[in-house]
Amino acid sequence: MANVNPETAVDVGWLVKAAHQMLRPVARLLVGKLSCQVAIGLLKESYVLEARRQLRANDPNKRVTKSALALLTGLDTRAIASVEDDVDREISSSELCPEAAVLEAWFSQATFNDPETGKPLVLPIYGKGVCFQTLVSRNAGRNVTCPTVLDRLYESGNIELVDRNHVRLVSPHYVPVNASEQTVIEVGSASLNRLGRTLAHNHDATSPEERWLHQDRWSQSIPLDRVDEIRGRIREMLNEQIGQVESELEKVGAPVQKSNHGSVGVGWFYWEDTDKKS
């Protein structure tokens, strides 16, 4: 095998770093709420859908083959077929995370239900046969310990301690986020989607004039004791600009949306990095 000349080798480290920078905030929002397995499945689906879109855009008259999709995505054809079969499949709550799977099994599986009433049994935490430890090992995976799940479900209010050795199911519905967190995630995901559209458009633009505005301004020399001050001043500035843009959109926007109308918008966000560990 010929040796690779390091001076002529293509540097792809920047791309890996860029991907990490894009995915890390997404992971920060989803950890503890959506399992990595489900997130990877969604990423695979997004890869296949986007690869198919690109191939159709490049040659609308050419049939999109799984071989071409495999080349663009790095997935084998069997994985692509599986992804395409699952595109419209609804993900059940028990698939979202191990905690939800444990609760679903406790509520629905006959093994953990009273044979006379059909209701979930009060379970001993440890022991032989039917116990909470068995429930966890069967539904959360071998790498997740019983105490970890016990603490998590107790904190969420899904279970309660009957005594030192037994637990009772209070609610089978695991809610990994509260209402305010849900709002932040929903709004944030919409903003990330729009920013992604801007990045994709600018990536495909053939000239600087075709690119959409995308600018950031920051300073790495802000004294920490003045962060609150600058945060407040920038909020005031952005609120004023938001009002101006809203006024411009209202001037042009029609009172009734029609089929020949489209969406135009601008996004604002403030960020700071005062904790170097994050």
GROMACS .gro file of C-alpha atoms in nm:
model
  278
    1MET     CA    1   0.000   0.000   0.000
    2ALA     CA    2   0.133   0.341  -0.093
    3ASN     CA    3   0.208   0.580   0.189
    4VAL     CA    4  -0.012   0.891   0.212
    5ASN     CA    5   0.179   1.214   0.191
    6PRO     CA    6   0.059   1.425   0.488
    7GLU     CA    7   0.122   1.742   0.285
    8THR     CA    8  -0.123   1.637   0.012
    9ALA     CA    9  -0.378   1.449   0.227
   10VAL     CA   10  -0.722   1.610   0.244
   11ASP     CA   11  -0.791   1.759   0.584
   12VAL     CA   12  -1.142   1.659   0.692
   13GLY     CA   13  -1.092   1.747   1.058
   14TRP     CA   14  -1.274   2.076   1.007
   15LEU     CA   15  -1.584   1.890   0.886
   16VAL     CA   16  -1.586   1.658   1.186
   17LYS     CA   17  -1.547   1.960   1.414
   18ALA     CA   18  -1.831   2.142   1.236
   19ALA     CA   19  -2.059   1.838   1.268
   20HIS     CA   20  -1.978   1.811   1.637
   21GLN     CA   21  -2.056   2.179   1.690
   22MET     CA   22  -2.396   2.137   1.521
   23LEU     CA   23  -2.491   1.814   1.699
   24ARG     CA   24  -2.372   1.897   2.053
   25PRO     CA   25  -2.649   2.154   2.127
   26VAL     CA   26  -2.909   1.912   1.989
   27ALA     CA   27  -2.779   1.640   2.220
   28ARG     CA   28  -2.789   1.884   2.510
   29LEU     CA   29  -3.161   1.938   2.454
   30LEU     CA   30  -3.243   1.569   2.409
   31VAL     CA   31  -3.030   1.387   2.668
   32GLY     CA   32  -3.256   1.234   2.929
   33LYS     CA   33  -3.563   1.293   2.711
   34LEU     CA   34  -3.503   1.092   2.395
   35SER     CA   35  -3.281   0.785   2.377
   36CYS     CA   36  -2.972   0.795   2.158
   37GLN     CA   37  -3.105   0.494   1.967
   38VAL     CA   38  -3.420   0.684   1.864
   39ALA     CA   39  -3.215   0.995   1.778
   40ILE     CA   40  -2.980   0.788   1.559
   41GLY     CA   41  -3.282   0.640   1.382
   42LEU     CA   42  -3.415   0.989   1.313
   43LEU     CA   43  -3.073   1.099   1.186
   44LYS     CA   44  -3.058   0.801   0.949
   45GLU     CA   45  -3.406   0.886   0.822
   46SER     CA   46  -3.303   1.249   0.767
   47TYR     CA   47  -2.992   1.135   0.577
   48VAL     CA   48  -3.195   0.913   0.345
   49LEU     CA   49  -3.464   1.175   0.283
   50GLU     CA   50  -3.208   1.447   0.211
   51ALA     CA   51  -3.000   1.221  -0.015
   52ARG     CA   52  -3.312   1.133  -0.212
   53ARG     CA   53  -3.402   1.503  -0.240
   54GLN     CA   54  -3.054   1.589  -0.370
   55LEU     CA   55  -3.057   1.312  -0.628
   56ARG     CA   56  -3.399   1.414  -0.757
   57ALA     CA   57  -3.297   1.780  -0.771
   58ASN     CA   58  -2.982   1.698  -0.970
   59ASP     CA   59  -3.165   1.480  -1.223
   60PRO     CA   60  -3.549   1.476  -1.194
   61ASN     CA   61  -3.580   1.221  -1.475
   62LYS     CA   62  -3.341   0.967  -1.328
   63ARG     CA   63  -3.462   0.692  -1.097
   64VAL     CA   64  -3.320   0.713  -0.748
   65THR     CA   65  -3.158   0.380  -0.666
   66LYS     CA   66  -3.066   0.242  -0.327
   67SER     CA   67  -2.709   0.214  -0.454
   68ALA     CA   68  -2.698   0.590  -0.512
   69LEU     CA   69  -2.853   0.650  -0.171
   70ALA     CA   70  -2.596   0.419  -0.013
   71LEU     CA   71  -2.314   0.614  -0.175
   72LEU     CA   72  -2.437   0.949  -0.041
   73THR     CA   73  -2.536   0.833   0.308
   74GLY     CA   74  -2.280   0.565   0.388
   75LEU     CA   75  -2.564   0.329   0.485
   76ASP     CA   76  -2.597  -0.015   0.331
   77THR     CA   77  -2.899  -0.089   0.116
   78ARG     CA   78  -3.065  -0.304   0.381
   79ALA     CA   79  -3.046  -0.020   0.632
   80ILE     CA   80  -3.188   0.219   0.371
   81ALA     CA   81  -3.479  -0.015   0.300
   82SER     CA   82  -3.547  -0.043   0.673
   83VAL     CA   83  -3.538   0.335   0.715
   84GLU     CA   84  -3.776   0.390   0.424
   85ASP     CA   85  -4.018   0.130   0.563
   86ASP     CA   86  -4.024   0.311   0.898
   87VAL     CA   87  -4.061   0.669   0.769
   88ASP     CA   88  -4.431   0.694   0.856
   89ARG     CA   89  -4.416   0.473   1.164
   90GLU     CA   90  -4.521   0.642   1.486
   91ILE     CA   91  -4.274   0.606   1.771
   92SER     CA   92  -4.441   0.478   2.085
   93SER     CA   93  -4.381   0.643   2.420
   94SER     CA   94  -4.207   0.328   2.547
   95GLU     CA   95  -3.939   0.369   2.280
   96LEU     CA   96  -3.843   0.721   2.382
   97CYS     CA   97  -3.624   0.628   2.676
   98PRO     CA   98  -3.557   0.338   2.917
   99GLU     CA   99  -3.774   0.493   3.191
  100ALA     CA  100  -4.078   0.495   2.964
  101ALA     CA  101  -4.015   0.134   2.860
  102VAL     CA  102  -4.002   0.023   3.224
  103LEU     CA  103  -4.331   0.195   3.307
  104GLU     CA  104  -4.503   0.059   2.997
  105ALA     CA  105  -4.400  -0.298   3.082
  106TRP     CA  106  -4.505  -0.261   3.446
  107PHE     CA  107  -4.846  -0.132   3.340
  108SER     CA  108  -4.920  -0.368   3.051
  109GLN     CA  109  -4.733  -0.696   3.091
  110ALA     CA  110  -4.918  -0.977   3.269
  111THR     CA  111  -4.601  -1.078   3.454
  112PHE     CA  112  -4.610  -0.755   3.654
  113ASN     CA  113  -4.989  -0.734   3.694
  114ASP     CA  114  -5.218  -0.880   3.956
  115PRO     CA  115  -5.388  -1.183   3.791
  116GLU     CA  116  -5.721  -1.106   3.962
  117THR     CA  117  -5.748  -0.729   3.921
  118GLY     CA  118  -5.521  -0.679   3.620
  119LYS     CA  119  -5.362  -0.382   3.795
  120PRO     CA  120  -4.984  -0.332   3.832
  121LEU     CA  121  -4.840  -0.518   4.127
  122VAL     CA  122  -4.663  -0.358   4.419
  123LEU     CA  123  -4.313  -0.488   4.352
  124PRO     CA  124  -4.030  -0.580   4.585
  125ILE     CA  125  -3.728  -0.378   4.477
  126TYR     CA  126  -3.495  -0.679   4.486
  127GLY     CA  127  -3.547  -1.052   4.500
  128LYS     CA  128  -3.598  -1.364   4.293
  129GLY     CA  129  -3.866  -1.375   4.026
  130VAL     CA  130  -4.102  -1.081   3.985
  131CYS     CA  131  -3.942  -0.767   4.127
  132PHE     CA  132  -3.848  -0.415   4.023
  133GLN     CA  133  -3.492  -0.522   3.947
  134THR     CA  134  -3.620  -0.785   3.704
  135LEU     CA  135  -3.849  -0.529   3.544
  136VAL     CA  136  -3.556  -0.294   3.488
  137SER     CA  137  -3.315  -0.557   3.354
  138ARG     CA  138  -3.571  -0.683   3.102
  139ASN     CA  139  -3.678  -0.342   2.971
  140ALA     CA  140  -3.401  -0.089   3.032
  141GLY     CA  141  -3.103  -0.298   2.927
  142ARG     CA  142  -2.825  -0.467   3.119
  143ASN     CA  143  -2.615  -0.151   3.142
  144VAL     CA  144  -2.883   0.042   3.334
  145THR     CA  145  -2.891  -0.036   3.705
  146CYS     CA  146  -3.198  -0.075   3.921
  147PRO     CA  147  -3.108   0.210   4.164
  148THR     CA  148  -3.059   0.453   3.874
  149VAL     CA  149  -3.406   0.388   3.733
  150LEU     CA  150  -3.559   0.380   4.081
  151ASP     CA  151  -3.423   0.727   4.163
  152ARG     CA  152  -3.528   0.867   3.827
  153LEU     CA  153  -3.886   0.742   3.844
  154TYR     CA  154  -3.922   0.844   4.206
  155GLU     CA  155  -3.810   1.197   4.125
  156SER     CA  156  -4.053   1.213   3.830
  157GLY     CA  157  -4.343   1.106   4.054
  158ASN     CA  158  -4.417   0.791   3.855
  159ILE     CA  159  -4.355   0.560   4.149
  160GLU     CA  160  -4.371   0.576   4.525
  161LEU     CA  161  -4.204   0.380   4.802
  162VAL     CA  162  -4.444   0.162   4.999
  163ASP     CA  163  -4.170   0.079   5.246
  164ARG     CA  164  -3.795   0.033   5.233
  165ASN     CA  165  -3.827  -0.277   5.015
  166HIS     CA  166  -4.134  -0.224   4.793
  167VAL     CA  167  -4.247   0.023   4.526
  168ARG     CA  168  -4.586   0.106   4.375
  169LEU     CA  169  -4.666   0.238   4.028
  170VAL     CA  170  -4.836   0.578   4.052
  171SER     CA  171  -4.853   0.673   3.684
  172PRO     CA  172  -4.748   0.473   3.374
  173HIS     CA  173  -4.704   0.790   3.171
  174TYR     CA  174  -4.345   0.911   3.182
  175VAL     CA  175  -4.313   1.281   3.106
  176PRO     CA  176  -3.944   1.365   3.052
  177VAL     CA  177  -4.012   1.739   3.015
  178ASN     CA  178  -4.241   1.987   3.182
  179ALA     CA  179  -4.458   2.237   2.993
  180SER     CA  180  -4.198   2.515   2.993
  181GLU     CA  181  -3.924   2.280   2.871
  182GLN     CA  182  -4.153   2.159   2.594
  183THR     CA  183  -4.206   2.516   2.478
  184VAL     CA  184  -3.831   2.584   2.474
  185ILE     CA  185  -3.761   2.266   2.275
  186GLU     CA  186  -4.043   2.324   2.024
  187VAL     CA  187  -3.949   2.688   1.963
  188GLY     CA  188  -3.578   2.605   1.959
  189SER     CA  189  -3.620   2.320   1.712
  190ALA     CA  190  -3.809   2.552   1.476
  191SER     CA  191  -3.529   2.809   1.502
  192LEU     CA  192  -3.262   2.545   1.438
  193ASN     CA  193  -3.457   2.428   1.135
  194ARG     CA  194  -3.473   2.780   0.992
  195LEU     CA  195  -3.104   2.845   1.058
  196GLY     CA  196  -3.029   2.514   0.889
  197ARG     CA  197  -3.223   2.627   0.582
  198THR     CA  198  -3.013   2.944   0.567
  199LEU     CA  199  -2.689   2.745   0.594
  200ALA     CA  200  -2.804   2.498   0.326
  201HIS     CA  201  -2.909   2.780   0.093
  202ASN     CA  202  -2.578   2.961   0.135
  203HIS     CA  203  -2.392   2.633   0.080
  204ASP     CA  204  -2.571   2.585  -0.254
  205ALA     CA  205  -2.555   2.949  -0.365
  206THR     CA  206  -2.342   3.003  -0.674
  207SER     CA  207  -2.253   3.365  -0.598
  208PRO     CA  208  -2.222   3.590  -0.291
  209GLU     CA  209  -2.520   3.794  -0.411
  210GLU     CA  210  -2.749   3.490  -0.385
  211ARG     CA  211  -2.660   3.418  -0.023
  212TRP     CA  212  -2.899   3.504   0.258
  213LEU     CA  213  -2.778   3.721   0.543
  214HIS     CA  214  -2.606   3.523   0.815
  215GLN     CA  215  -2.388   3.717   1.054
  216ASP     CA  216  -2.259   3.675   1.410
  217ARG     CA  217  -2.082   3.925   1.630
  218TRP     CA  218  -1.909   3.843   1.956
  219SER     CA  219  -1.627   3.936   2.190
  220GLN     CA  220  -1.411   3.705   2.396
  221SER     CA  221  -1.297   3.978   2.634
  222ILE     CA  222  -1.612   4.065   2.828
  223PRO     CA  223  -1.545   4.093   3.206
  224LEU     CA  224  -1.767   3.844   3.387
  225ASP     CA  225  -1.892   4.111   3.625
  226ARG     CA  226  -2.037   4.304   3.327
  227VAL     CA  227  -2.216   4.012   3.155
  228ASP     CA  228  -2.552   4.097   3.314
  229GLU     CA  229  -2.516   4.456   3.198
  230ILE     CA  230  -2.440   4.374   2.833
  231ARG     CA  231  -2.708   4.104   2.827
  232GLY     CA  232  -2.972   4.361   2.929
  233ARG     CA  233  -2.854   4.624   2.681
  234ILE     CA  234  -2.849   4.379   2.391
  235ARG     CA  235  -3.198   4.259   2.484
  236GLU     CA  236  -3.323   4.617   2.456
  237MET     CA  237  -3.154   4.661   2.118
  238LEU     CA  238  -3.295   4.336   1.981
  239ASN     CA  239  -3.646   4.412   2.106
  240GLU     CA  240  -3.634   4.741   1.918
  241GLN     CA  241  -3.518   4.568   1.600
  242ILE     CA  242  -3.785   4.300   1.637
  243GLY     CA  243  -4.050   4.568   1.644
  244GLN     CA  244  -3.909   4.728   1.330
  245VAL     CA  245  -3.905   4.400   1.138
  246GLU     CA  246  -4.258   4.314   1.250
  247SER     CA  247  -4.371   4.650   1.116
  248GLU     CA  248  -4.207   4.586   0.777
  249LEU     CA  249  -4.361   4.239   0.750
  250GLU     CA  250  -4.706   4.376   0.833
  251LYS     CA  251  -4.673   4.640   0.557
  252VAL     CA  252  -4.616   4.376   0.289
  253GLY     CA  253  -4.808   4.080   0.426
  254ALA     CA  254  -5.153   4.015   0.282
  255PRO     CA  255  -5.452   3.982   0.520
  256VAL     CA  256  -5.536   3.633   0.389
  257GLN     CA  257  -5.281   3.364   0.307
  258LYS     CA  258  -5.305   3.224  -0.046
  259SER     CA  259  -5.140   2.944  -0.240
  260ASN     CA  260  -4.898   3.184  -0.411
  261HIS     CA  261  -4.770   3.321  -0.080
  262GLY     CA  262  -4.450   3.221   0.096
  263SER     CA  263  -4.276   3.274   0.428
  264VAL     CA  264  -4.011   3.538   0.497
  265GLY     CA  265  -3.855   3.594   0.836
  266VAL     CA  266  -3.558   3.691   1.049
  267GLY     CA  267  -3.431   3.532   1.369
  268TRP     CA  268  -3.253   3.679   1.668
  269PHE     CA  269  -3.075   3.504   1.949
  270TYR     CA  270  -2.831   3.597   2.221
  271TRP     CA  271  -2.560   3.364   2.348
  272GLU     CA  272  -2.273   3.368   2.591
  273ASP     CA  273  -2.000   3.127   2.689
  274THR     CA  274  -1.911   3.212   3.046
  275ASP     CA  275  -1.874   2.850   3.156
  276LYS     CA  276  -1.581   2.706   2.963
  277LYS     CA  277  -1.678   2.352   3.068
  278SER     CA  278  -1.988   2.358   2.843
   0.00000   0.00000   0.00000
